[in-house]
Amino acid sequence: MKTKISVFYEEHPELDDIGLVPMKMIVRFPRGKIKWDKSAVYLPIKAPFERHFIADFHDEIMSVTIAFEDLIMNLEWPNYFGISLTHVVERMDKMKKRDHFDFDYNDIEQFIIQIDDLEELLCMVVRPFYELESY
């Protein structure tokens, strides 16, 4: 399995129709393949993706919510956004200590990112990149 990007949608009423609005990006990695020794991982803003349904969230898949503060930009990579793995590890280490969680970083398989946070980081509307053709 390679890294897979999917998008979770919420239904929002629009006139007489129901509109699907992209809300969360889910980035799934093969188990143990996140390179935690790197400072960051970069992902394309516009990438092939699948639709993520509520039933696709599984308790046995260890996930990390990526906070706005974890997101970074690199002007040399204009069509990408980054996730500061250094910042994620620092935040998770504090949580592990504070809440007495014990886990191995190699067990983390997916990141969950709010589309709103991506738009704020990039100062642009990214939702159109993730609109469904038909549903």
mmCIF file of N, CA and C in Angstrom:
data_model
loop_
_atom_site.group_PDB
_atom_site.id
_atom_site.type_symbol
_atom_site.label_atom_id
_atom_site.label_comp_id
_atom_site.label_asym_id
_atom_site.label_seq_id
_atom_site.Cartn_x
_atom_site.Cartn_y
_atom_site.Cartn_z
ATOM 1 N N MET A 1 0.841 -1.186 0.000
ATOM 2 C CA MET A 1 0.000 0.000 0.000
ATOM 3 C C MET A 1 0.883 1.246 0.000
ATOM 4 N N LYS A 2 0.544 2.202 -0.820
ATOM 5 C CA LYS A 2 1.262 3.465 -0.808
ATOM 6 C C LYS A 2 0.410 4.506 -0.089
ATOM 7 N N THR A 3 0.944 5.699 0.080
ATOM 8 C CA THR A 3 0.201 6.767 0.742
ATOM 9 C C THR A 3 -1.068 7.052 -0.049
ATOM 10 N N LYS A 4 -2.188 7.151 0.659
ATOM 11 C CA LYS A 4 -3.493 7.356 0.021
ATOM 12 C C LYS A 4 -4.156 8.584 0.637
ATOM 13 N N ILE A 5 -4.704 9.433 -0.210
ATOM 14 C CA ILE A 5 -5.424 10.613 0.258
ATOM 15 C C ILE A 5 -6.902 10.415 -0.015
ATOM 16 N N SER A 6 -7.706 10.667 1.007
ATOM 17 C CA SER A 6 -9.156 10.621 0.826
ATOM 18 C C SER A 6 -9.756 11.857 1.488
ATOM 19 N N VAL A 7 -10.979 12.162 1.117
ATOM 20 C CA VAL A 7 -11.656 13.354 1.620
ATOM 21 C C VAL A 7 -13.008 12.957 2.188
ATOM 22 N N PHE A 8 -13.277 13.446 3.397
ATOM 23 C CA PHE A 8 -14.559 13.211 4.060
ATOM 24 C C PHE A 8 -15.466 14.417 3.812
ATOM 25 N N TYR A 9 -16.709 14.156 3.453
ATOM 26 C CA TYR A 9 -17.681 15.198 3.114
ATOM 27 C C TYR A 9 -18.823 15.218 4.120
ATOM 28 N N GLU A 10 -19.380 16.399 4.330
ATOM 29 C CA GLU A 10 -20.608 16.539 5.112
ATOM 30 C C GLU A 10 -21.687 17.059 4.184
ATOM 31 N N GLU A 11 -22.916 16.651 4.466
ATOM 32 C CA GLU A 11 -24.044 17.126 3.674
ATOM 33 C C GLU A 11 -24.521 18.464 4.221
ATOM 34 N N HIS A 12 -24.749 19.398 3.306
ATOM 35 C CA HIS A 12 -25.266 20.711 3.667
ATOM 36 C C HIS A 12 -26.398 21.059 2.719
ATOM 37 N N PRO A 13 -27.550 21.469 3.270
ATOM 38 C CA PRO A 13 -28.672 21.821 2.396
ATOM 39 C C PRO A 13 -28.322 23.027 1.523
ATOM 40 N N GLU A 14 -28.626 22.910 0.255
ATOM 41 C CA GLU A 14 -28.444 24.013 -0.685
ATOM 42 C C GLU A 14 -29.711 24.096 -1.527
ATOM 43 N N LEU A 15 -30.508 25.121 -1.250
ATOM 44 C CA LEU A 15 -31.803 25.293 -1.918
ATOM 45 C C LEU A 15 -32.618 24.024 -1.755
ATOM 46 N N ASP A 16 -32.967 23.360 -2.851
ATOM 47 C CA ASP A 16 -33.786 22.146 -2.776
ATOM 48 C C ASP A 16 -32.941 20.880 -2.818
ATOM 49 N N ASP A 17 -31.650 21.052 -2.877
ATOM 50 C CA ASP A 17 -30.749 19.916 -3.050
ATOM 51 C C ASP A 17 -29.885 19.747 -1.807
ATOM 52 N N ILE A 18 -29.188 18.646 -1.732
ATOM 53 C CA ILE A 18 -28.211 18.433 -0.672
ATOM 54 C C ILE A 18 -26.838 18.546 -1.314
ATOM 55 N N GLY A 19 -26.012 19.421 -0.746
ATOM 56 C CA GLY A 19 -24.662 19.588 -1.262
ATOM 57 C C GLY A 19 -23.665 18.882 -0.375
ATOM 58 N N LEU A 20 -22.668 18.291 -0.985
ATOM 59 C CA LEU A 20 -21.596 17.651 -0.232
ATOM 60 C C LEU A 20 -20.421 18.608 -0.174
ATOM 61 N N VAL A 21 -19.990 18.920 1.049
ATOM 62 C CA VAL A 21 -18.920 19.878 1.264
ATOM 63 C C VAL A 21 -17.704 19.128 1.817
ATOM 64 N N PRO A 22 -16.527 19.279 1.166
ATOM 65 C CA PRO A 22 -15.327 18.629 1.698
ATOM 66 C C PRO A 22 -14.936 19.245 3.036
ATOM 67 N N MET A 23 -14.754 18.408 4.049
ATOM 68 C CA MET A 23 -14.476 18.891 5.403
ATOM 69 C C MET A 23 -13.119 18.454 5.942
ATOM 70 N N LYS A 24 -12.733 17.209 5.663
ATOM 71 C CA LYS A 24 -11.492 16.676 6.225
ATOM 72 C C LYS A 24 -10.728 15.906 5.159
ATOM 73 N N MET A 25 -9.417 16.068 5.205
ATOM 74 C CA MET A 25 -8.545 15.266 4.357
ATOM 75 C C MET A 25 -7.932 14.188 5.241
ATOM 76 N N ILE A 26 -7.965 12.965 4.767
ATOM 77 C CA ILE A 26 -7.375 11.849 5.493
ATOM 78 C C ILE A 26 -6.195 11.356 4.660
ATOM 79 N N VAL A 27 -5.022 11.354 5.265
ATOM 80 C CA VAL A 27 -3.816 10.901 4.584
ATOM 81 C C VAL A 27 -3.389 9.607 5.260
ATOM 82 N N ARG A 28 -3.494 8.517 4.529
ATOM 83 C CA ARG A 28 -3.207 7.178 5.073
ATOM 84 C C ARG A 28 -1.855 6.691 4.577
ATOM 85 N N PHE A 29 -1.018 6.292 5.511
ATOM 86 C CA PHE A 29 0.313 5.780 5.219
ATOM 87 C C PHE A 29 0.358 4.288 5.505
ATOM 88 N N PRO A 30 1.227 3.553 4.824
ATOM 89 C CA PRO A 30 1.435 2.166 5.238
ATOM 90 C C PRO A 30 1.993 2.159 6.667
ATOM 91 N N ARG A 31 1.611 1.181 7.430
ATOM 92 C CA ARG A 31 2.046 1.107 8.831
ATOM 93 C C ARG A 31 3.572 1.110 8.927
ATOM 94 N N GLY A 32 4.086 2.004 9.787
ATOM 95 C CA GLY A 32 5.515 2.101 10.025
ATOM 96 C C GLY A 32 6.280 2.878 8.964
ATOM 97 N N LYS A 33 5.579 3.496 8.015
ATOM 98 C CA LYS A 33 6.262 4.170 6.906
ATOM 99 C C LYS A 33 6.337 5.690 7.043
ATOM 100 N N ILE A 34 5.774 6.266 8.090
ATOM 101 C CA ILE A 34 5.950 7.695 8.309
ATOM 102 C C ILE A 34 7.382 7.883 8.798
ATOM 103 N N LYS A 35 8.102 8.762 8.149
ATOM 104 C CA LYS A 35 9.513 8.981 8.484
ATOM 105 C C LYS A 35 9.621 10.044 9.580
ATOM 106 N N TRP A 36 9.455 9.604 10.822
ATOM 107 C CA TRP A 36 9.428 10.516 11.959
ATOM 108 C C TRP A 36 10.765 11.210 12.192
ATOM 109 N N ASP A 37 11.838 10.691 11.606
ATOM 110 C CA ASP A 37 13.147 11.331 11.769
ATOM 111 C C ASP A 37 13.312 12.536 10.836
ATOM 112 N N LYS A 38 12.393 12.713 9.890
ATOM 113 C CA LYS A 38 12.406 13.877 8.999
ATOM 114 C C LYS A 38 11.712 15.040 9.692
ATOM 115 N N SER A 39 12.042 16.258 9.283
ATOM 116 C CA SER A 39 11.415 17.424 9.911
ATOM 117 C C SER A 39 9.999 17.654 9.403
ATOM 118 N N ALA A 40 9.727 17.244 8.158
ATOM 119 C CA ALA A 40 8.404 17.504 7.586
ATOM 120 C C ALA A 40 8.099 16.505 6.478
ATOM 121 N N VAL A 41 6.825 16.409 6.168
ATOM 122 C CA VAL A 41 6.360 15.659 5.011
ATOM 123 C C VAL A 41 5.531 16.632 4.186
ATOM 124 N N TYR A 42 5.695 16.579 2.865
ATOM 125 C CA TYR A 42 4.956 17.477 1.972
ATOM 126 C C TYR A 42 4.001 16.681 1.109
ATOM 127 N N LEU A 43 2.815 17.252 0.934
ATOM 128 C CA LEU A 43 1.764 16.611 0.155
ATOM 129 C C LEU A 43 1.239 17.580 -0.899
ATOM 130 N N PRO A 44 0.860 17.076 -2.064
ATOM 131 C CA PRO A 44 0.329 17.968 -3.095
ATOM 132 C C PRO A 44 -1.036 18.516 -2.696
ATOM 133 N N ILE A 45 -1.258 19.787 -3.039
ATOM 134 C CA ILE A 45 -2.570 20.389 -2.764
ATOM 135 C C ILE A 45 -3.635 19.684 -3.583
ATOM 136 N N LYS A 46 -3.336 19.471 -4.836
ATOM 137 C CA LYS A 46 -4.283 18.790 -5.717
ATOM 138 C C LYS A 46 -3.692 17.424 -6.036
ATOM 139 N N ALA A 47 -4.339 16.405 -5.552
ATOM 140 C CA ALA A 47 -3.835 15.049 -5.734
ATOM 141 C C ALA A 47 -5.010 14.118 -6.002
ATOM 142 N N PRO A 48 -4.740 12.985 -6.608
ATOM 143 C CA PRO A 48 -5.823 12.001 -6.740
ATOM 144 C C PRO A 48 -6.314 11.607 -5.346
ATOM 145 N N PHE A 49 -7.618 11.526 -5.186
ATOM 146 C CA PHE A 49 -8.157 11.174 -3.882
ATOM 147 C C PHE A 49 -9.411 10.345 -4.060
ATOM 148 N N GLU A 50 -9.783 9.699 -2.982
ATOM 149 C CA GLU A 50 -11.011 8.917 -2.931
ATOM 150 C C GLU A 50 -11.947 9.568 -1.929
ATOM 151 N N ARG A 51 -13.207 9.251 -2.021
ATOM 152 C CA ARG A 51 -14.161 9.726 -1.033
ATOM 153 C C ARG A 51 -14.039 8.862 0.216
ATOM 154 N N HIS A 52 -14.020 9.517 1.365
ATOM 155 C CA HIS A 52 -13.931 8.839 2.653
ATOM 156 C C HIS A 52 -15.313 8.905 3.309
ATOM 157 N N PHE A 53 -15.878 7.767 3.606
ATOM 158 C CA PHE A 53 -17.193 7.698 4.229
ATOM 159 C C PHE A 53 -17.038 7.511 5.741
ATOM 160 N N ILE A 54 -18.064 7.814 6.484
ATOM 161 C CA ILE A 54 -18.035 7.656 7.940
ATOM 162 C C ILE A 54 -17.676 6.214 8.317
ATOM 163 N N ALA A 55 -18.134 5.256 7.541
ATOM 164 C CA ALA A 55 -17.837 3.844 7.813
ATOM 165 C C ALA A 55 -16.362 3.509 7.586
ATOM 166 N N ASP A 56 -15.635 4.391 6.910
ATOM 167 C CA ASP A 56 -14.211 4.158 6.651
ATOM 168 C C ASP A 56 -13.323 4.531 7.832
ATOM 169 N N PHE A 57 -13.883 5.193 8.849
ATOM 170 C CA PHE A 57 -13.122 5.486 10.058
ATOM 171 C C PHE A 57 -13.140 4.236 10.933
ATOM 172 N N HIS A 58 -11.972 3.714 11.263
ATOM 173 C CA HIS A 58 -11.874 2.483 12.041
ATOM 174 C C HIS A 58 -11.072 2.728 13.313
ATOM 175 N N ASP A 59 -11.564 2.201 14.416
ATOM 176 C CA ASP A 59 -10.896 2.361 15.708
ATOM 177 C C ASP A 59 -9.503 1.732 15.737
ATOM 178 N N GLU A 60 -9.295 0.696 14.937
ATOM 179 C CA GLU A 60 -8.006 0.003 14.988
ATOM 180 C C GLU A 60 -6.910 0.720 14.199
ATOM 181 N N ILE A 61 -7.268 1.773 13.456
ATOM 182 C CA ILE A 61 -6.275 2.558 12.729
ATOM 183 C C ILE A 61 -5.904 3.759 13.593
ATOM 184 N N MET A 62 -4.644 3.809 14.004
ATOM 185 C CA MET A 62 -4.208 4.914 14.856
ATOM 186 C C MET A 62 -4.034 6.167 14.011
ATOM 187 N N SER A 63 -4.743 7.216 14.411
ATOM 188 C CA SER A 63 -4.757 8.465 13.666
ATOM 189 C C SER A 63 -4.271 9.609 14.536
ATOM 190 N N VAL A 64 -3.773 10.654 13.872
ATOM 191 C CA VAL A 64 -3.389 11.883 14.544
ATOM 192 C C VAL A 64 -4.082 13.022 13.820
ATOM 193 N N THR A 65 -4.766 13.855 14.590
ATOM 194 C CA THR A 65 -5.337 15.057 14.012
ATOM 195 C C THR A 65 -4.218 16.074 13.875
ATOM 196 N N ILE A 66 -4.082 16.613 12.676
ATOM 197 C CA ILE A 66 -3.054 17.613 12.413
ATOM 198 C C ILE A 66 -3.649 18.982 12.724
ATOM 199 N N ALA A 67 -3.040 19.682 13.660
ATOM 200 C CA ALA A 67 -3.505 21.002 14.058
ATOM 201 C C ALA A 67 -3.013 22.042 13.050
ATOM 202 N N PHE A 68 -3.672 23.189 13.038
ATOM 203 C CA PHE A 68 -3.243 24.264 12.147
ATOM 204 C C PHE A 68 -1.768 24.594 12.383
ATOM 205 N N GLU A 69 -1.338 24.570 13.631
ATOM 206 C CA GLU A 69 0.037 24.897 13.983
ATOM 207 C C GLU A 69 1.044 23.883 13.440
ATOM 208 N N ASP A 70 0.576 22.701 13.034
ATOM 209 C CA ASP A 70 1.451 21.669 12.472
ATOM 210 C C ASP A 70 1.681 21.868 10.975
ATOM 211 N N LEU A 71 0.851 22.682 10.344
ATOM 212 C CA LEU A 71 0.920 22.869 8.896
ATOM 213 C C LEU A 71 1.947 23.928 8.539
ATOM 214 N N ILE A 72 2.668 23.683 7.453
ATOM 215 C CA ILE A 72 3.691 24.623 7.005
ATOM 216 C C ILE A 72 3.639 24.782 5.486
ATOM 217 N N MET A 73 4.218 25.891 5.037
ATOM 218 C CA MET A 73 4.356 26.150 3.604
ATOM 219 C C MET A 73 5.841 26.252 3.289
ATOM 220 N N ASN A 74 6.171 25.932 2.056
ATOM 221 C CA ASN A 74 7.529 26.097 1.560
ATOM 222 C C ASN A 74 7.405 26.780 0.204
ATOM 223 N N LEU A 75 7.934 27.983 0.087
ATOM 224 C CA LEU A 75 7.794 28.755 -1.144
ATOM 225 C C LEU A 75 8.447 28.076 -2.344
ATOM 226 N N GLU A 76 9.348 27.154 -2.088
ATOM 227 C CA GLU A 76 9.969 26.403 -3.183
ATOM 228 C C GLU A 76 9.057 25.298 -3.711
ATOM 229 N N TRP A 77 7.996 24.993 -2.981
ATOM 230 C CA TRP A 77 7.038 23.955 -3.372
ATOM 231 C C TRP A 77 5.642 24.581 -3.401
ATOM 232 N N PRO A 78 5.338 25.414 -4.391
ATOM 233 C CA PRO A 78 4.082 26.181 -4.365
ATOM 234 C C PRO A 78 2.804 25.348 -4.456
ATOM 235 N N ASN A 79 2.844 24.160 -4.990
ATOM 236 C CA ASN A 79 1.641 23.336 -5.126
ATOM 237 C C ASN A 79 1.540 22.257 -4.053
ATOM 238 N N TYR A 80 2.266 22.485 -2.960
ATOM 239 C CA TYR A 80 2.296 21.520 -1.858
ATOM 240 C C TYR A 80 2.070 22.239 -0.535
ATOM 241 N N PHE A 81 1.644 21.475 0.451
ATOM 242 C CA PHE A 81 1.623 21.968 1.831
ATOM 243 C C PHE A 81 2.394 20.947 2.654
ATOM 244 N N GLY A 82 2.901 21.402 3.774
ATOM 245 C CA GLY A 82 3.700 20.512 4.596
ATOM 246 C C GLY A 82 3.104 20.283 5.965
ATOM 247 N N ILE A 83 3.528 19.205 6.568
ATOM 248 C CA ILE A 83 3.177 18.887 7.955
ATOM 249 C C ILE A 83 4.501 18.794 8.705
ATOM 250 N N SER A 84 4.664 19.635 9.701
ATOM 251 C CA SER A 84 5.882 19.616 10.509
ATOM 252 C C SER A 84 5.833 18.403 11.437
ATOM 253 N N LEU A 85 6.578 17.377 11.079
ATOM 254 C CA LEU A 85 6.611 16.178 11.912
ATOM 255 C C LEU A 85 7.282 16.482 13.254
ATOM 256 N N THR A 86 8.231 17.406 13.238
ATOM 257 C CA THR A 86 8.877 17.825 14.486
ATOM 258 C C THR A 86 7.844 18.392 15.447
ATOM 259 N N HIS A 87 6.973 19.255 14.937
ATOM 260 C CA HIS A 87 5.945 19.871 15.778
ATOM 261 C C HIS A 87 4.927 18.832 16.242
ATOM 262 N N VAL A 88 4.545 17.925 15.355
ATOM 263 C CA VAL A 88 3.583 16.872 15.731
ATOM 264 C C VAL A 88 4.161 16.018 16.856
ATOM 265 N N VAL A 89 5.433 15.625 16.744
ATOM 266 C CA VAL A 89 6.070 14.793 17.773
ATOM 267 C C VAL A 89 6.147 15.554 19.094
ATOM 268 N N GLU A 90 6.513 16.831 19.049
ATOM 269 C CA GLU A 90 6.577 17.628 20.284
ATOM 270 C C GLU A 90 5.205 17.684 20.956
ATOM 271 N N ARG A 91 4.171 17.927 20.151
ATOM 272 C CA ARG A 91 2.801 18.005 20.691
ATOM 273 C C ARG A 91 2.362 16.658 21.258
ATOM 274 N N MET A 92 2.659 15.586 20.533
ATOM 275 C CA MET A 92 2.253 14.253 20.983
ATOM 276 C C MET A 92 3.046 13.823 22.221
ATOM 277 N N ASP A 93 4.328 14.191 22.295
ATOM 278 C CA ASP A 93 5.124 13.860 23.487
ATOM 279 C C ASP A 93 4.552 14.531 24.729
ATOM 280 N N LYS A 94 4.128 15.789 24.595
ATOM 281 C CA LYS A 94 3.498 16.486 25.722
ATOM 282 C C LYS A 94 2.212 15.774 26.138
ATOM 283 N N MET A 95 1.418 15.366 25.146
ATOM 284 C CA MET A 95 0.166 14.670 25.435
ATOM 285 C C MET A 95 0.448 13.320 26.099
ATOM 286 N N LYS A 96 1.444 12.599 25.599
ATOM 287 C CA LYS A 96 1.792 11.303 26.184
ATOM 288 C C LYS A 96 2.148 11.461 27.662
ATOM 289 N N LYS A 97 2.935 12.486 27.949
ATOM 290 C CA LYS A 97 3.370 12.720 29.326
ATOM 291 C C LYS A 97 2.204 13.174 30.202
ATOM 292 N N ARG A 98 1.431 14.134 29.694
ATOM 293 C CA ARG A 98 0.321 14.706 30.466
ATOM 294 C C ARG A 98 -0.781 13.684 30.734
ATOM 295 N N ASP A 99 -1.139 12.919 29.701
ATOM 296 C CA ASP A 99 -2.280 12.009 29.806
ATOM 297 C C ASP A 99 -1.876 10.547 30.024
ATOM 298 N N HIS A 100 -0.582 10.309 30.201
ATOM 299 C CA HIS A 100 -0.056 8.964 30.451
ATOM 300 C C HIS A 100 -0.418 7.982 29.334
ATOM 301 N N PHE A 101 -0.362 8.472 28.089
ATOM 302 C CA PHE A 101 -0.569 7.599 26.934
ATOM 303 C C PHE A 101 0.734 6.894 26.627
ATOM 304 N N ASP A 102 0.633 5.667 26.203
ATOM 305 C CA ASP A 102 1.814 4.937 25.790
ATOM 306 C C ASP A 102 1.540 4.351 24.414
ATOM 307 N N PHE A 103 2.253 4.851 23.420
ATOM 308 C CA PHE A 103 2.105 4.319 22.066
ATOM 309 C C PHE A 103 3.425 4.491 21.337
ATOM 310 N N ASP A 104 3.561 3.753 20.267
ATOM 311 C CA ASP A 104 4.735 3.818 19.417
ATOM 312 C C ASP A 104 4.366 4.639 18.184
ATOM 313 N N TYR A 105 5.200 5.596 17.832
ATOM 314 C CA TYR A 105 4.916 6.429 16.660
ATOM 315 C C TYR A 105 4.778 5.611 15.386
ATOM 316 N N ASN A 106 5.433 4.459 15.314
ATOM 317 C CA ASN A 106 5.325 3.606 14.133
ATOM 318 C C ASN A 106 3.941 2.985 13.983
ATOM 319 N N ASP A 107 3.106 3.062 15.016
ATOM 320 C CA ASP A 107 1.741 2.547 14.933
ATOM 321 C C ASP A 107 0.785 3.550 14.274
ATOM 322 N N ILE A 108 1.200 4.805 14.151
ATOM 323 C CA ILE A 108 0.342 5.829 13.543
ATOM 324 C C ILE A 108 0.292 5.595 12.041
ATOM 325 N N GLU A 109 -0.930 5.485 11.517
ATOM 326 C CA GLU A 109 -1.118 5.187 10.099
ATOM 327 C C GLU A 109 -1.789 6.301 9.314
ATOM 328 N N GLN A 110 -2.414 7.246 10.007
ATOM 329 C CA GLN A 110 -3.072 8.284 9.222
ATOM 330 C C GLN A 110 -3.133 9.616 9.946
ATOM 331 N N PHE A 111 -3.146 10.668 9.110
ATOM 332 C CA PHE A 111 -3.307 12.039 9.566
ATOM 333 C C PHE A 111 -4.678 12.521 9.127
ATOM 334 N N ILE A 112 -5.322 13.299 9.981
ATOM 335 C CA ILE A 112 -6.612 13.910 9.647
ATOM 336 C C ILE A 112 -6.425 15.420 9.697
ATOM 337 N N ILE A 113 -6.752 16.070 8.577
ATOM 338 C CA ILE A 113 -6.511 17.505 8.419
ATOM 339 C C ILE A 113 -7.830 18.187 8.079
ATOM 340 N N GLN A 114 -8.138 19.265 8.769
ATOM 341 C CA GLN A 114 -9.338 20.050 8.464
ATOM 342 C C GLN A 114 -9.101 20.841 7.174
ATOM 343 N N ILE A 115 -10.041 20.773 6.247
ATOM 344 C CA ILE A 115 -9.937 21.537 5.000
ATOM 345 C C ILE A 115 -9.872 23.034 5.314
ATOM 346 N N ASP A 116 -10.616 23.487 6.321
ATOM 347 C CA ASP A 116 -10.565 24.903 6.725
ATOM 348 C C ASP A 116 -9.142 25.324 7.087
ATOM 349 N N ASP A 117 -8.400 24.451 7.770
ATOM 350 C CA ASP A 117 -7.027 24.773 8.146
ATOM 351 C C ASP A 117 -6.130 24.905 6.917
ATOM 352 N N LEU A 118 -6.342 24.029 5.930
ATOM 353 C CA LEU A 118 -5.567 24.131 4.686
ATOM 354 C C LEU A 118 -5.841 25.455 3.981
ATOM 355 N N GLU A 119 -7.107 25.836 3.935
ATOM 356 C CA GLU A 119 -7.463 27.093 3.275
ATOM 357 C C GLU A 119 -6.841 28.289 3.999
ATOM 358 N N GLU A 120 -6.852 28.245 5.317
ATOM 359 C CA GLU A 120 -6.263 29.340 6.083
ATOM 360 C C GLU A 120 -4.748 29.401 5.870
ATOM 361 N N LEU A 121 -4.096 28.261 5.884
ATOM 362 C CA LEU A 121 -2.653 28.211 5.675
ATOM 363 C C LEU A 121 -2.272 28.756 4.301
ATOM 364 N N LEU A 122 -2.977 28.317 3.293
ATOM 365 C CA LEU A 122 -2.614 28.649 1.923
ATOM 366 C C LEU A 122 -3.200 29.975 1.448
ATOM 367 N N CYS A 123 -4.067 30.580 2.271
ATOM 368 C CA CYS A 123 -4.742 31.830 1.905
ATOM 369 C C CYS A 123 -5.429 31.685 0.554
ATOM 370 N N MET A 124 -6.067 30.552 0.383
ATOM 371 C CA MET A 124 -6.803 30.305 -0.848
ATOM 372 C C MET A 124 -7.903 29.292 -0.584
ATOM 373 N N VAL A 125 -8.877 29.277 -1.455
ATOM 374 C CA VAL A 125 -9.969 28.313 -1.362
ATOM 375 C C VAL A 125 -9.500 27.026 -2.030
ATOM 376 N N VAL A 126 -9.431 25.949 -1.258
ATOM 377 C CA VAL A 126 -9.006 24.667 -1.824
ATOM 378 C C VAL A 126 -10.169 23.692 -2.004
ATOM 379 N N ARG A 127 -11.313 24.014 -1.442
ATOM 380 C CA ARG A 127 -12.452 23.092 -1.540
ATOM 381 C C ARG A 127 -12.775 22.673 -2.976
ATOM 382 N N PRO A 128 -12.682 23.582 -3.959
ATOM 383 C CA PRO A 128 -12.986 23.138 -5.333
ATOM 384 C C PRO A 128 -12.087 22.006 -5.829
ATOM 385 N N PHE A 129 -10.871 21.883 -5.288
ATOM 386 C CA PHE A 129 -9.988 20.788 -5.681
ATOM 387 C C PHE A 129 -10.562 19.436 -5.268
ATOM 388 N N TYR A 130 -11.427 19.454 -4.261
ATOM 389 C CA TYR A 130 -11.918 18.201 -3.687
ATOM 390 C C TYR A 130 -13.422 17.999 -3.892
ATOM 391 N N GLU A 131 -14.019 18.761 -4.791
ATOM 392 C CA GLU A 131 -15.429 18.558 -5.087
ATOM 393 C C GLU A 131 -15.611 17.264 -5.856
ATOM 394 N N LEU A 132 -16.715 16.607 -5.572
ATOM 395 C CA LEU A 132 -17.022 15.359 -6.268
ATOM 396 C C LEU A 132 -17.704 15.687 -7.587
ATOM 397 N N GLU A 133 -17.352 14.927 -8.605
ATOM 398 C CA GLU A 133 -17.977 15.107 -9.912
ATOM 399 C C GLU A 133 -19.460 14.762 -9.855
ATOM 400 N N SER A 134 -19.736 13.631 -9.258
ATOM 401 C CA SER A 134 -21.124 13.196 -9.084
ATOM 402 C C SER A 134 -21.202 12.345 -7.840
ATOM 403 N N TYR A 135 -22.361 12.327 -7.230
ATOM 404 C CA TYR A 135 -22.524 11.524 -6.031
ATOM 405 C C TYR A 135 -23.848 10.940 -6.033
#
